[in-house]
PDB file of C-alpha atoms in Angstrom:
ATOM      1  CA  UNK A 291      14.726 -31.068 -22.716  1.00 45.00           C
ATOM      2  CA  UNK A 292      16.475 -29.066 -20.047  1.00 54.00           C
ATOM      3  CA  UNK A 293      16.294 -25.373 -19.320  1.00 59.00           C
ATOM      4  CA  UNK A 294      18.913 -22.642 -19.078  1.00 62.00           C
ATOM      5  CA  UNK A 295      21.210 -21.838 -16.126  1.00 64.00           C
ATOM      6  CA  UNK A 296      22.805 -18.556 -15.213  1.00 57.00           C
ATOM      7  CA  UNK A 297      25.258 -18.242 -12.325  1.00 53.00           C
ATOM      8  CA  UNK A 298      25.293 -15.084 -10.224  1.00 43.00           C
ATOM      9  CA  UNK A 299      27.835 -13.863  -7.675  1.00 41.00           C
ATOM     10  CA  UNK A 300      27.166 -14.601  -4.023  1.00 37.00           C
ATOM     11  CA  UNK A 301      26.399 -10.945  -3.301  1.00 33.00           C
ATOM     12  CA  UNK A 302      24.705  -8.902  -6.007  1.00 35.00           C
ATOM     13  CA  UNK A 303      23.407  -5.369  -6.086  1.00 32.00           C
ATOM     14  CA  UNK A 304      19.843  -4.525  -6.982  1.00 32.00           C
ATOM     15  CA  UNK A 305      19.213  -4.842 -10.698  1.00 33.00           C
ATOM     16  CA  UNK A 306      17.967  -1.837 -12.676  1.00 33.00           C
ATOM     17  CA  UNK A 307      14.487  -2.189 -14.165  1.00 31.00           C
ATOM     18  CA  UNK A 308      14.682  -4.534 -17.114  1.00 32.00           C
ATOM     19  CA  UNK A 309      13.662  -3.430 -20.562  1.00 30.00           C
ATOM     20  CA  UNK A 310      10.777  -5.383 -22.095  1.00 29.00           C
ATOM     21  CA  UNK A 311      13.207  -6.306 -24.874  1.00 30.00           C
ATOM     22  CA  UNK A 312      15.811  -7.757 -22.518  1.00 32.00           C
ATOM     23  CA  UNK A 313      16.192 -11.517 -22.594  1.00 32.00           C
ATOM     24  CA  UNK A 314      18.523 -14.184 -21.288  1.00 30.00           C
ATOM     25  CA  UNK A 315      20.937 -15.825 -23.709  1.00 29.00           C
ATOM     26  CA  UNK A 316      19.289 -18.853 -25.242  1.00 28.00           C
ATOM     27  CA  UNK A 317      15.984 -18.154 -23.530  1.00 31.00           C
ATOM     28  CA  UNK A 318      12.851 -20.061 -24.483  1.00 30.00           C
ATOM     29  CA  UNK A 319      10.085 -17.515 -24.975  1.00 31.00           C
ATOM     30  CA  UNK A 320       6.602 -18.394 -23.820  1.00 32.00           C
ATOM     31  CA  UNK A 321       3.664 -18.157 -26.215  1.00 35.00           C
ATOM     32  CA  UNK A 322       1.853 -14.820 -26.403  1.00 34.00           C
ATOM     33  CA  UNK A 323      -0.915 -16.090 -24.100  1.00 37.00           C
ATOM     34  CA  UNK A 324       1.563 -16.531 -21.244  1.00 41.00           C
ATOM     35  CA  UNK A 325       3.052 -13.033 -21.215  1.00 50.00           C
ATOM     36  CA  UNK A 326       3.430 -10.735 -18.233  1.00 61.00           C
ATOM     37  CA  UNK A 327       0.217  -8.771 -18.889  1.00 55.00           C
ATOM     38  CA  UNK A 328      -3.474  -9.573 -18.736  1.00 58.00           C
ATOM     39  CA  UNK A 329      -4.621 -10.369 -22.270  1.00 54.00           C
ATOM     40  CA  UNK A 330      -7.966  -8.650 -21.723  1.00 54.00           C
ATOM     41  CA  UNK A 331      -7.026  -5.437 -19.935  1.00 49.00           C
ATOM     42  CA  UNK A 332      -3.337  -5.079 -20.810  1.00 53.00           C
ATOM     43  CA  UNK A 333      -2.548  -4.470 -17.132  1.00 76.00           C
ATOM     44  CA  UNK A 334       0.589  -5.936 -15.571  1.00 90.00           C
ATOM     45  CA  UNK A 335      -0.059  -9.229 -13.794  1.00 94.00           C
ATOM     46  CA  UNK A 336       0.191  -9.348  -9.970  1.00 96.00           C
ATOM     47  CA  UNK A 337       2.679 -11.515  -8.069  1.00 97.00           C
ATOM     48  CA  UNK A 338       1.564 -13.822  -5.273  1.00 96.00           C
ATOM     49  CA  UNK A 339       4.410 -14.714  -2.864  1.00 97.00           C
ATOM     50  CA  UNK A 340       4.284 -17.800  -0.610  1.00 97.00           C
ATOM     51  CA  UNK A 341       6.703 -18.043   2.368  1.00 98.00           C
ATOM     52  CA  UNK A 342       8.764 -20.987   3.531  1.00 98.00           C
ATOM     53  CA  UNK A 343       8.325 -23.309   6.494  1.00 98.00           C
ATOM     54  CA  UNK A 344       8.323 -21.636   9.941  1.00 98.00           C
ATOM     55  CA  UNK A 345       8.106 -18.179   8.391  1.00 98.00           C
ATOM     56  CA  UNK A 346       5.033 -15.927   8.510  1.00 97.00           C
ATOM     57  CA  UNK A 347       3.950 -14.106   5.383  1.00 96.00           C
ATOM     58  CA  UNK A 348       5.596 -10.934   6.727  1.00 97.00           C
ATOM     59  CA  UNK A 349       9.039 -12.502   6.287  1.00 97.00           C
ATOM     60  CA  UNK A 350       8.809 -11.899   2.540  1.00 98.00           C
ATOM     61  CA  UNK A 351       7.502  -8.336   2.838  1.00 97.00           C
ATOM     62  CA  UNK A 352      10.892  -6.715   2.034  1.00 97.00           C
ATOM     63  CA  UNK A 353      10.999  -8.710  -1.218  1.00 98.00           C
ATOM     64  CA  UNK A 354       7.356  -7.817  -1.896  1.00 98.00           C
ATOM     65  CA  UNK A 355       8.074  -4.119  -1.327  1.00 97.00           C
ATOM     66  CA  UNK A 356      10.824  -4.142  -3.968  1.00 97.00           C
ATOM     67  CA  UNK A 357       8.794  -6.101  -6.506  1.00 97.00           C
ATOM     68  CA  UNK A 358       5.773  -3.932  -5.735  1.00 96.00           C
ATOM     69  CA  UNK A 359       7.404  -0.848  -7.227  1.00 93.00           C
ATOM     70  CA  UNK A 360       6.286  -1.999 -10.657  1.00 86.00           C
ATOM     71  CA  UNK A 361       3.254  -4.225 -10.092  1.00 93.00           C
ATOM     72  CA  UNK A 362       0.741  -5.418  -7.484  1.00 96.00           C
ATOM     73  CA  UNK A 363       2.281  -7.911  -5.040  1.00 96.00           C
ATOM     74  CA  UNK A 364       0.600  -9.910  -2.298  1.00 95.00           C
ATOM     75  CA  UNK A 365       2.188 -12.212   0.287  1.00 95.00           C
ATOM     76  CA  UNK A 366       0.059 -15.058   1.641  1.00 94.00           C
ATOM     77  CA  UNK A 367       0.773 -17.731   4.216  1.00 90.00           C
ATOM     78  CA  UNK A 368      -2.294 -19.698   3.165  1.00 85.00           C
ATOM     79  CA  UNK A 369      -2.661 -22.372   0.492  1.00 79.00           C
ATOM     80  CA  UNK A 370      -3.394 -20.258  -2.566  1.00 77.00           C
ATOM     81  CA  UNK A 371      -6.564 -20.228  -4.617  1.00 80.00           C
ATOM     82  CA  UNK A 372      -6.029 -17.858  -7.524  1.00 87.00           C
ATOM     83  CA  UNK A 373      -9.022 -15.717  -8.418  1.00 85.00           C
ATOM     84  CA  UNK A 374      -7.132 -13.985 -11.222  1.00 91.00           C
ATOM     85  CA  UNK A 375      -4.220 -14.747 -13.517  1.00 95.00           C
ATOM     86  CA  UNK A 376      -0.944 -14.067 -11.727  1.00 96.00           C
ATOM     87  CA  UNK A 377       2.746 -14.759 -11.314  1.00 97.00           C
ATOM     88  CA  UNK A 378       3.078 -17.364  -8.550  1.00 97.00           C
ATOM     89  CA  UNK A 379       6.295 -17.341  -6.521  1.00 98.00           C
ATOM     90  CA  UNK A 380       7.125 -19.662  -3.630  1.00 98.00           C
ATOM     91  CA  UNK A 381      10.085 -19.998  -1.298  1.00 98.00           C
ATOM     92  CA  UNK A 382      10.979 -23.447   0.083  1.00 98.00           C
ATOM     93  CA  UNK A 383       7.720 -25.049   1.324  1.00 98.00           C
ATOM     94  CA  UNK A 384       5.964 -22.187  -0.459  1.00 98.00           C
ATOM     95  CA  UNK A 385       7.474 -23.470  -3.698  1.00 98.00           C
ATOM     96  CA  UNK A 386       5.873 -26.883  -3.202  1.00 97.00           C
ATOM     97  CA  UNK A 387       2.565 -25.160  -2.560  1.00 97.00           C
ATOM     98  CA  UNK A 388       3.070 -23.037  -5.672  1.00 97.00           C
ATOM     99  CA  UNK A 389       3.626 -26.123  -7.834  1.00 98.00           C
ATOM    100  CA  UNK A 390       0.501 -27.756  -6.389  1.00 97.00           C
ATOM    101  CA  UNK A 391      -1.584 -24.615  -6.980  1.00 96.00           C
ATOM    102  CA  UNK A 392      -0.271 -24.200 -10.532  1.00 97.00           C
ATOM    103  CA  UNK A 393      -1.145 -27.823 -11.237  1.00 97.00           C
ATOM    104  CA  UNK A 394      -4.710 -27.300  -9.954  1.00 95.00           C
ATOM    105  CA  UNK A 395      -5.239 -23.996 -11.761  1.00 95.00           C
ATOM    106  CA  UNK A 396      -2.804 -23.888 -14.697  1.00 96.00           C
ATOM    107  CA  UNK A 397      -4.863 -21.272 -16.539  1.00 95.00           C
ATOM    108  CA  UNK A 398      -4.370 -18.835 -13.643  1.00 96.00           C
ATOM    109  CA  UNK A 399      -0.558 -19.046 -13.526  1.00 96.00           C
ATOM    110  CA  UNK A 400       1.303 -17.076 -16.189  1.00 96.00           C
ATOM    111  CA  UNK A 401       4.704 -17.980 -14.737  1.00 97.00           C
ATOM    112  CA  UNK A 402       6.150 -19.786 -11.735  1.00 98.00           C
ATOM    113  CA  UNK A 403       9.107 -18.679  -9.592  1.00 98.00           C
ATOM    114  CA  UNK A 404      10.629 -21.257  -7.236  1.00 98.00           C
ATOM    115  CA  UNK A 405      13.117 -19.918  -4.689  1.00 98.00           C
ATOM    116  CA  UNK A 406      15.257 -22.395  -2.721  1.00 98.00           C
ATOM    117  CA  UNK A 407      12.609 -25.006  -3.394  1.00 98.00           C
ATOM    118  CA  UNK A 408      12.008 -28.463  -4.845  1.00 98.00           C
ATOM    119  CA  UNK A 409       9.356 -30.715  -6.351  1.00 98.00           C
ATOM    120  CA  UNK A 410      10.061 -33.348  -3.686  1.00 98.00           C
ATOM    121  CA  UNK A 411      11.785 -32.772  -0.361  1.00 98.00           C
ATOM    122  CA  UNK A 412      12.845 -36.299   0.532  1.00 98.00           C
ATOM    123  CA  UNK A 413      15.206 -38.597  -1.338  1.00 98.00           C
ATOM    124  CA  UNK A 414      13.707 -41.611  -3.099  1.00 97.00           C
ATOM    125  CA  UNK A 415      14.851 -44.375  -5.460  1.00 97.00           C
ATOM    126  CA  UNK A 416      15.912 -42.618  -8.642  1.00 96.00           C
ATOM    127  CA  UNK A 417      15.785 -39.239  -6.873  1.00 98.00           C
ATOM    128  CA  UNK A 418      18.923 -38.627  -4.798  1.00 97.00           C
ATOM    129  CA  UNK A 419      18.364 -34.843  -4.860  1.00 97.00           C
ATOM    130  CA  UNK A 420      16.299 -34.881  -1.655  1.00 98.00           C
ATOM    131  CA  UNK A 421      17.186 -35.101   2.029  1.00 98.00           C
ATOM    132  CA  UNK A 422      16.789 -38.322   4.059  1.00 98.00           C
ATOM    133  CA  UNK A 423      13.230 -38.778   5.327  1.00 98.00           C
ATOM    134  CA  UNK A 424      14.600 -39.430   8.820  1.00 98.00           C
ATOM    135  CA  UNK A 425      15.861 -35.828   8.906  1.00 97.00           C
ATOM    136  CA  UNK A 426      12.309 -34.480   8.707  1.00 98.00           C
ATOM    137  CA  UNK A 427      11.041 -37.160  11.066  1.00 98.00           C
ATOM    138  CA  UNK A 428      13.661 -36.068  13.608  1.00 98.00           C
ATOM    139  CA  UNK A 429      12.580 -32.444  13.191  1.00 98.00           C
ATOM    140  CA  UNK A 430       8.986 -33.494  13.850  1.00 97.00           C
ATOM    141  CA  UNK A 431      10.003 -35.177  17.129  1.00 98.00           C
ATOM    142  CA  UNK A 432      12.248 -32.271  18.157  1.00 98.00           C
ATOM    143  CA  UNK A 433       9.454 -29.808  17.453  1.00 97.00           C
ATOM    144  CA  UNK A 434       7.258 -31.586  19.978  1.00 97.00           C
ATOM    145  CA  UNK A 435       9.975 -31.905  22.623  1.00 97.00           C
ATOM    146  CA  UNK A 436      11.623 -28.471  22.447  1.00 98.00           C
ATOM    147  CA  UNK A 437      10.292 -26.266  19.661  1.00 97.00           C
ATOM    148  CA  UNK A 438      12.495 -23.245  20.359  1.00 97.00           C
ATOM    149  CA  UNK A 439      15.699 -25.289  20.377  1.00 97.00           C
ATOM    150  CA  UNK A 440      14.784 -27.056  17.145  1.00 98.00           C
ATOM    151  CA  UNK A 441      13.797 -23.787  15.454  1.00 98.00           C
ATOM    152  CA  UNK A 442      17.048 -22.145  16.527  1.00 98.00           C
ATOM    153  CA  UNK A 443      19.075 -24.878  14.848  1.00 98.00           C
ATOM    154  CA  UNK A 444      16.881 -24.730  11.742  1.00 98.00           C
ATOM    155  CA  UNK A 445      17.298 -20.971  11.328  1.00 98.00           C
ATOM    156  CA  UNK A 446      21.058 -21.226  11.819  1.00 98.00           C
ATOM    157  CA  UNK A 447      21.267 -23.853   9.077  1.00 98.00           C
ATOM    158  CA  UNK A 448      18.925 -21.866   6.821  1.00 98.00           C
ATOM    159  CA  UNK A 449      21.076 -18.730   7.186  1.00 98.00           C
ATOM    160  CA  UNK A 450      24.351 -20.538   6.365  1.00 98.00           C
ATOM    161  CA  UNK A 451      26.903 -19.438   5.163  1.00 97.00           C
ATOM    162  CA  UNK A 452      25.920 -16.256   6.987  1.00 97.00           C
ATOM    163  CA  UNK A 453      25.732 -16.249  10.781  1.00 96.00           C
ATOM    164  CA  UNK A 454      22.503 -14.666  11.995  1.00 93.00           C
ATOM    165  CA  UNK A 455      22.760 -12.191  14.850  1.00 94.00           C
ATOM    166  CA  UNK A 456      21.182 -13.182  18.156  1.00 95.00           C
ATOM    167  CA  UNK A 457      18.523 -10.491  17.926  1.00 96.00           C
ATOM    168  CA  UNK A 458      17.472 -11.524  14.412  1.00 95.00           C
ATOM    169  CA  UNK A 459      17.561 -15.183  15.388  1.00 97.00           C
ATOM    170  CA  UNK A 460      15.328 -14.582  18.413  1.00 97.00           C
ATOM    171  CA  UNK A 461      12.902 -12.580  16.251  1.00 97.00           C
ATOM    172  CA  UNK A 462      12.570 -15.428  13.778  1.00 98.00           C
ATOM    173  CA  UNK A 463      12.041 -17.972  16.553  1.00 98.00           C
ATOM    174  CA  UNK A 464       9.291 -15.846  18.127  1.00 98.00           C
ATOM    175  CA  UNK A 465       7.590 -15.373  14.759  1.00 98.00           C
ATOM    176  CA  UNK A 466       7.730 -19.111  14.082  1.00 98.00           C
ATOM    177  CA  UNK A 467       6.394 -20.046  17.524  1.00 98.00           C
ATOM    178  CA  UNK A 468       3.525 -17.598  16.984  1.00 98.00           C
ATOM    179  CA  UNK A 469       2.397 -19.680  13.999  1.00 97.00           C
ATOM    180  CA  UNK A 470       1.478 -22.437  16.453  1.00 97.00           C
ATOM    181  CA  UNK A 471       2.672 -26.049  16.858  1.00 96.00           C
ATOM    182  CA  UNK A 472      -0.078 -27.510  14.696  1.00 97.00           C
ATOM    183  CA  UNK A 473       0.805 -25.363  11.704  1.00 97.00           C
ATOM    184  CA  UNK A 474       4.510 -26.054  12.071  1.00 98.00           C
ATOM    185  CA  UNK A 475       3.911 -29.807  12.348  1.00 98.00           C
ATOM    186  CA  UNK A 476       1.554 -29.764   9.360  1.00 97.00           C
ATOM    187  CA  UNK A 477       4.204 -28.020   7.282  1.00 97.00           C
ATOM    188  CA  UNK A 478       6.767 -30.677   8.141  1.00 98.00           C
ATOM    189  CA  UNK A 479       4.265 -33.360   7.157  1.00 98.00           C
ATOM    190  CA  UNK A 480       3.797 -31.703   3.772  1.00 97.00           C
ATOM    191  CA  UNK A 481       7.551 -31.646   3.264  1.00 98.00           C
ATOM    192  CA  UNK A 482       7.848 -35.278   4.343  1.00 98.00           C
ATOM    193  CA  UNK A 483       5.058 -36.750   2.235  1.00 98.00           C
ATOM    194  CA  UNK A 484       4.623 -34.540  -0.842  1.00 98.00           C
ATOM    195  CA  UNK A 485       5.898 -35.629  -4.247  1.00 98.00           C
ATOM    196  CA  UNK A 486       5.046 -33.176  -7.048  1.00 98.00           C
ATOM    197  CA  UNK A 487       7.564 -34.301  -9.634  1.00 98.00           C
ATOM    198  CA  UNK A 488       4.933 -35.431 -12.140  1.00 98.00           C
ATOM    199  CA  UNK A 489       2.882 -32.291 -11.590  1.00 98.00           C
ATOM    200  CA  UNK A 490       5.943 -30.076 -12.053  1.00 98.00           C
ATOM    201  CA  UNK A 491       7.029 -31.735 -15.287  1.00 98.00           C
ATOM    202  CA  UNK A 492       3.527 -31.256 -16.727  1.00 97.00           C
ATOM    203  CA  UNK A 493       3.187 -27.551 -15.918  1.00 97.00           C
ATOM    204  CA  UNK A 494       2.630 -25.445 -19.054  1.00 97.00           C
ATOM    205  CA  UNK A 495       3.889 -22.167 -17.574  1.00 96.00           C
ATOM    206  CA  UNK A 496       7.511 -20.976 -17.802  1.00 97.00           C
ATOM    207  CA  UNK A 497       9.472 -21.417 -14.589  1.00 98.00           C
ATOM    208  CA  UNK A 498      12.319 -19.503 -12.951  1.00 98.00           C
ATOM    209  CA  UNK A 499      14.405 -21.432 -10.412  1.00 98.00           C
ATOM    210  CA  UNK A 500      16.512 -19.476  -7.905  1.00 98.00           C
ATOM    211  CA  UNK A 501      18.848 -21.350  -5.577  1.00 98.00           C
ATOM    212  CA  UNK A 502      21.946 -20.956  -3.449  1.00 98.00           C
ATOM    213  CA  UNK A 503      24.860 -23.306  -3.948  1.00 98.00           C
ATOM    214  CA  UNK A 504      25.406 -23.583  -0.171  1.00 98.00           C
ATOM    215  CA  UNK A 505      21.796 -24.427   0.728  1.00 98.00           C
ATOM    216  CA  UNK A 506      21.782 -26.775   3.738  1.00 98.00           C
ATOM    217  CA  UNK A 507      17.989 -27.221   3.816  1.00 98.00           C
ATOM    218  CA  UNK A 508      17.164 -28.110   0.210  1.00 98.00           C
ATOM    219  CA  UNK A 509      20.163 -29.362  -1.780  1.00 97.00           C
ATOM    220  CA  UNK A 510      21.098 -27.474  -4.929  1.00 98.00           C
ATOM    221  CA  UNK A 511      20.734 -30.827  -6.698  1.00 98.00           C
ATOM    222  CA  UNK A 512      16.964 -30.363  -6.355  1.00 98.00           C
ATOM    223  CA  UNK A 513      17.229 -27.204  -8.449  1.00 98.00           C
ATOM    224  CA  UNK A 514      19.312 -29.139 -10.982  1.00 98.00           C
ATOM    225  CA  UNK A 515      16.547 -31.730 -11.256  1.00 98.00           C
ATOM    226  CA  UNK A 516      13.876 -29.087 -11.822  1.00 98.00           C
ATOM    227  CA  UNK A 517      16.000 -27.300 -14.414  1.00 98.00           C
ATOM    228  CA  UNK A 518      16.572 -30.469 -16.422  1.00 97.00           C
ATOM    229  CA  UNK A 519      13.006 -31.753 -16.243  1.00 98.00           C
ATOM    230  CA  UNK A 520      11.034 -28.752 -17.490  1.00 97.00           C
ATOM    231  CA  UNK A 521      11.652 -27.366 -20.995  1.00 93.00           C
ATOM    232  CA  UNK A 522      10.461 -23.893 -19.977  1.00 94.00           C
ATOM    233  CA  UNK A 523      12.709 -23.651 -16.906  1.00 97.00           C
ATOM    234  CA  UNK A 524      15.567 -21.238 -16.342  1.00 97.00           C
ATOM    235  CA  UNK A 525      17.765 -21.143 -13.273  1.00 97.00           C
ATOM    236  CA  UNK A 526      19.917 -18.552 -11.537  1.00 98.00           C
ATOM    237  CA  UNK A 527      22.422 -19.871  -9.010  1.00 98.00           C
ATOM    238  CA  UNK A 528      24.232 -17.935  -6.283  1.00 98.00           C
ATOM    239  CA  UNK A 529      27.201 -20.280  -5.612  1.00 97.00           C
ATOM    240  CA  UNK A 530      27.953 -18.920  -2.125  1.00 96.00           C
ATOM    241  CA  UNK A 531      24.388 -18.302  -0.909  1.00 98.00           C
ATOM    242  CA  UNK A 532      22.248 -20.510   1.301  1.00 98.00           C
ATOM    243  CA  UNK A 533      18.593 -21.287   1.911  1.00 98.00           C
ATOM    244  CA  UNK A 534      17.574 -17.836   3.182  1.00 98.00           C
ATOM    245  CA  UNK A 535      18.236 -16.321  -0.224  1.00 98.00           C
ATOM    246  CA  UNK A 536      15.082 -14.129  -0.413  1.00 98.00           C
ATOM    247  CA  UNK A 537      15.704 -12.747   3.089  1.00 97.00           C
ATOM    248  CA  UNK A 538      19.418 -12.073   2.727  1.00 96.00           C
ATOM    249  CA  UNK A 539      19.464 -10.887  -0.892  1.00 96.00           C
ATOM    250  CA  UNK A 540      15.981  -9.552  -1.509  1.00 98.00           C
ATOM    251  CA  UNK A 541      17.120  -6.833  -3.936  1.00 97.00           C
ATOM    252  CA  UNK A 542      19.136  -9.230  -6.068  1.00 98.00           C
ATOM    253  CA  UNK A 543      16.350 -11.824  -6.092  1.00 98.00           C
ATOM    254  CA  UNK A 544      13.821  -9.166  -7.081  1.00 98.00           C
ATOM    255  CA  UNK A 545      16.074  -7.987  -9.890  1.00 97.00           C
ATOM    256  CA  UNK A 546      16.336 -11.452 -11.409  1.00 98.00           C
ATOM    257  CA  UNK A 547      12.581 -12.001 -11.118  1.00 97.00           C
ATOM    258  CA  UNK A 548      11.899  -8.655 -12.814  1.00 96.00           C
ATOM    259  CA  UNK A 549      14.284  -9.500 -15.653  1.00 96.00           C
ATOM    260  CA  UNK A 550      12.694 -12.921 -16.093  1.00 96.00           C
ATOM    261  CA  UNK A 551       9.186 -11.470 -16.249  1.00 95.00           C
ATOM    262  CA  UNK A 552      10.240  -8.711 -18.666  1.00 93.00           C
ATOM    263  CA  UNK A 553      11.661 -11.377 -20.952  1.00 90.00           C
ATOM    264  CA  UNK A 554       8.353 -13.224 -21.196  1.00 85.00           C
ATOM    265  CA  UNK A 555       6.882 -10.810 -23.619  1.00 65.00           C
TER     266      UNK A 555
END
């Protein structure tokens, strides 16, 4: 059974705080145990944000600051181990890590938010929604030969259809280089070799999928696959947005996440 899609304009203003009674048309409501509050204390659940490849945790801080107006929010560049029940949100590579963490600790994840992400990065027989494996292999080689040049091209493609300014582009390259070559290479290896389709399909938590229709890093078809292969999934699509959705439209992304969480209970 497939989930529910909602299409949003390419540029959206910040959403007002959602009422707890607000819901999406045709939404599938989670059971009472999976609501947005801790069953024991009644406190609102925290959000854990995981950044994408070549981005430090600080890249998602503007999104965290907006979401943090109504709940605790933490951004982590590490592979997550949840010590408390939370909302787990991942962008790009962070989404793959979020799926893996939710599969390992399903009782700790009340809901999953996947932004510009996928359950499998590379195409495979029966799964045309990925990118060719040789694309990631070429990135791995280019990273070793000329990291700054490769990162510049990656960030330009990630920002499409926007054109990043030179200052912003240089800032992102410096931040990525500061992560170190080993971490960057390891991230590419995860993207190249990880297949979490079975884990994703089996997740018990509701899932919100956010994606841009112009994404040149992870095809929108990957979001289609996730929507249609999880009964608790809902998707919001920005037709004219690209891969850097949470950086370029943090307020709009936060608004949709807040509305999704309010609708859980």
